[in-house]
Amino acid sequence: TGFSTALSQTPSISSISSEGREDLQVNQLETQMWIKPDIQKTDVDFSEILNAIQEIAKDVNVFFDELEGVNSPSKDDDSLLHHGNLTSTSDDASRLEVVGEEVPDKNKTNGLYFRDGKCRIDYILVYRKSNPQTEKREVFERNIRAEGLQMEKESSLTNSDIMFVKLHAPWEVLGKYAELMNVRMPFRRKIYYLHRRYKFMNRIEKQISRFRGWLPRKPMKLDKETLPDLEENDCYTAPFSQQRIHHFIIHNKDTFFNNATRSRIVHHILQRVKYEEGKNKIGLNRLLSNGSYEAAFPLHEGSYRSKNSIKTHGAENHRHLLYECWASWGVWYKYQPLDLVRRYFGEKIGLYFAWLGWYTGMLFPAAFIGLFVFLYGVTTLNHCQVSKEVCQATDIIMCPICDKYCPFMRLSDSCVYAKVTHLFDNGATVFFAVFMAVWATVFLEFWKRRRAVIAYDWDLIDWEEEEEEIRPQFEAKYSKKERMNPISGKPEPYQAFADKCSRLIVSASGIFFMICVVIAAVFGIVIYRVVTVSTFAAFKWALIRNNSQVATTGTAVCINFCIIMLLNVLYEKVALFLTNLEQPRTESEWENSFTLKMFLFQFVNLNSSTFYIAFFLGRFTGHPGAYLRLINRWRLEECHPSGCLIDLCMQMGIIMVLKQTWNNFMELGYPLIQNWWTRRKLRQEYGTQRKASFPQWEKDYNLQPMNAYGLFDEYLEMILQFGFTTIFVAAFPLAPLLALLNNIIEIRLDAYKFVTQWRRPLASRAKDIGIWYGILEGIGILSVITNAFVIAVTSDFIPRLVYAYKYGPCAGQGEAGQKCMVGYVNASLSVFLVSDFENRSEPTSNGSEFSGSPLKYCRYRDYRDPPHSPVPYGYTLQFWHVLAARLAFIIVFEHLVFCIKHLISYLIPDLPKDLRDRMRREKYLIQEMMYEAELERLQKERKERKKNGKSYHNEWP
């Protein structure tokens, strides 16, 4: 809630009751006690505590007499990096004086300030002297100075051709643009109050706390006693206003705006400075794209390493603090310090890590249940009647799975595959599919609650898109057409409806074309599988010849992965072109549009082959003697005698492992190698000691820049993983476990990368994870449908169920145990007369190696009549029963799971009740504070008028 909202909704000041004033006094006393961490954290005697409380009471009285003198002493951003927290305003002031005397000499050598040691570097621009765009840079830099920014240039120590432009925003510029950008700043510490508890609840809480005392300390929480730097500012905030500057807590103008906010303001200015005459000649981004500047970035706050321990000497800077309690591998089991991440990198990156941590935590129950399903398959493997019959079927000869070169084979040869299939396709699979569909809904619903709490704690509740600035490219393109903004009432560039529709139609056509390219690539993989299975069947090596189908599937998956990675490069360029063609209005709209395109491309690219294996492989092959062929030439691929589920498991396992390994290498391994090579060259040229003395801008320039699309790659990797974890989880129950293990490593990899390997990204605000949430909901809905089809179509769950209840030994008895599955394998195989083979399908071997004489009959997976029946090879009644059961299962499963999902969504509120109460309480207290602040200011003005001898009639109050 901001000043404008609070003042517009408040009644007259005279309406404040004495009870409300007393309540405010009590709350202020609680606040003053809350900000005395030394009393809580150090060992002092009782008399010292009493003296401290008396001093606090005096401060409370001063609060109502001299309001400006008693604002709760808020620690500035940099003061969080030292031991011992301030307990009084006088201590704060004295410390600031000491710092003001000592800092400049130190600042001259740490590379974070101008040469005078006073002006902090807020932004760095890098260019080469040999670059021909000199005139554009000079105009741009003149306009920068005209905006009020201070500038200082310095040549690189390693390359005389490289120049660094150091930018500093003085207080006047920061105040002006902070007001324009609606930057929210602290004006009073938050007041906490105890909820009213009933006696029964108090007793329960006492018992729980007593039980917790027997347990070991929470190992996953960061130790705030040994790391005092983890204390955070917790203040009410409001949009900064220079007219109401007396309301804000300002102890030091140099540190009032933290480094992330200062860099964001400077970047905002640079994006709106012209470098040439013309409507499109504006902004830093265009100068970076045309090569006028080589790089632009805010500085890291010093080194992330220190010779001294953080527990004894404190953190050297915020970067060092983040490395020790977040990016270090030694704290992989700890919770993330999200407030520190947000303070250093901004809300957008903080929300990403908050979501990633929440997703990883929610994977624990899914991974546990998935592992249980797998172990259930392991324990019941020896009792599985179907696997036993397959392993004992030495007398059942299967027809060849390809033309000519594929031999006849015993069904018992696929014993291993039948056992592996049972590990993933057993009685617990259906339960796990339902559980994962419900889990996806619970994950998203509770994330909404978690996001609401984070948005409140980070002061993002009132931050709306209307406050987001228009993209410079949009502003330059449509500057001639303007209309009034219905919210702000100010004129702004306007894109005509016809222009917008035409651009969207072209963009949609491009998306459709690229999806067709993906389908064409899948078609190529299908042809490869069809052609290669015969080649591997005629291979010289017996190992490959006997496992031709597995070899075909394995090589096809690897080739498919290579095609996926190659097409991703093309998709990125096409998506970027189409997004820029649409001309989105704001940065968030640009990101959402680009994200949707890239997700569609990569999702179809990554999952198209998986969908083919799950739902099309072996479904439309025909039968021996009448095979369906591709282009009337290649016989379509059949499933393994043990079913198609083993192919689907192999596809998912290989793609998931290879994709995550490749992503982790590209995210961390590639920057590590590049940075190592850069450091090696510097050591060879200048030595280790000279390299250590480089200024901070030189060190940061040698780091790798953040991805041009921000957090897109990080989100995309996790969203695609979420798809693998949910969409085909019925075929691969270990997917959540693999995802969990990967994410535990991923969090620390990303943290290490952000802190040590990348230049500091620009801090930006965001209210949520954007369009990714809608994509997650879409994946959750799709997962219900795909899992229903995987269970009904791909697995043998429904055929076994139909056999047990209708055709097995227990038919009509209402039982479906293992004893009811006797004879299932024989009932699921049809008979084929070998002499009915087509000429081009007839195998080179006659099968005499099995019985000493040529085979007359072979078996194949299908429900068809025998060759001597009135309708040879026609569908049996069992086929239609299985088909009807499959369709019925799909309908019942989908409706049941969707009902459960909607019920859970309805029962779980998006906003926790305690948070709603806190927000209402905060709104009330802010109004009270505003009344008191305004009343005190008017009383001061009245006293000043009386001193000056001026008086007015009807003065208020």
GROMACS .gro file of C-alpha atoms in nm, residues 20 23 55 63 113 148 159 172 198 217 333 360 442 460 520 532 591 601 607 613 630-631 676 725 841 854 908 936 947:
model
   29
   20GLY     CA    1  -0.592   0.368   1.866
   23ASP     CA    2  -0.244   0.069   2.052
   55GLU     CA    3   1.559   0.353   2.705
   63PHE     CA    4   0.801   0.929   1.896
  113TYR     CA    5   3.429   0.378  -0.678
  148GLY     CA    6   2.270   1.423  -1.475
  159ASN     CA    7   4.429  -0.427  -2.355
  172GLU     CA    8   1.922   1.417  -0.731
  198TYR     CA    9  -0.714  -2.025   2.264
  217ARG     CA   10   1.830  -2.887   1.562
  333TYR     CA   11   2.128  -2.944   0.206
  360THR     CA   12   1.244  -2.948  -0.572
  442VAL     CA   13  -0.130  -2.964  -0.538
  460LEU     CA   14   0.524  -0.695  -0.480
  520ALA     CA   15   0.923  -3.400  -4.067
  532THR     CA   16   1.794  -5.009  -3.960
  591GLU     CA   17   0.934  -1.230  -2.278
  601PHE     CA   18   0.910  -2.549  -3.053
  607ASN     CA   19   0.843  -3.505  -2.713
  613ILE     CA   20   0.668  -4.455  -2.951
  630LEU     CA   21   0.550  -4.687  -4.564
  631ILE     CA   22   0.544  -4.553  -4.922
  676TRP     CA   23   3.963  -2.068  -1.685
  725THR     CA   24   0.805  -3.602  -1.481
  841SER     CA   25   0.862  -6.061  -4.612
  854PRO     CA   26   1.070  -7.630  -4.120
  908ILE     CA   27  -0.703  -2.471  -0.140
  936GLU     CA   28   0.334   1.613   1.339
  947LYS     CA   29   0.789   3.194   1.580
   0.00000   0.00000   0.00000
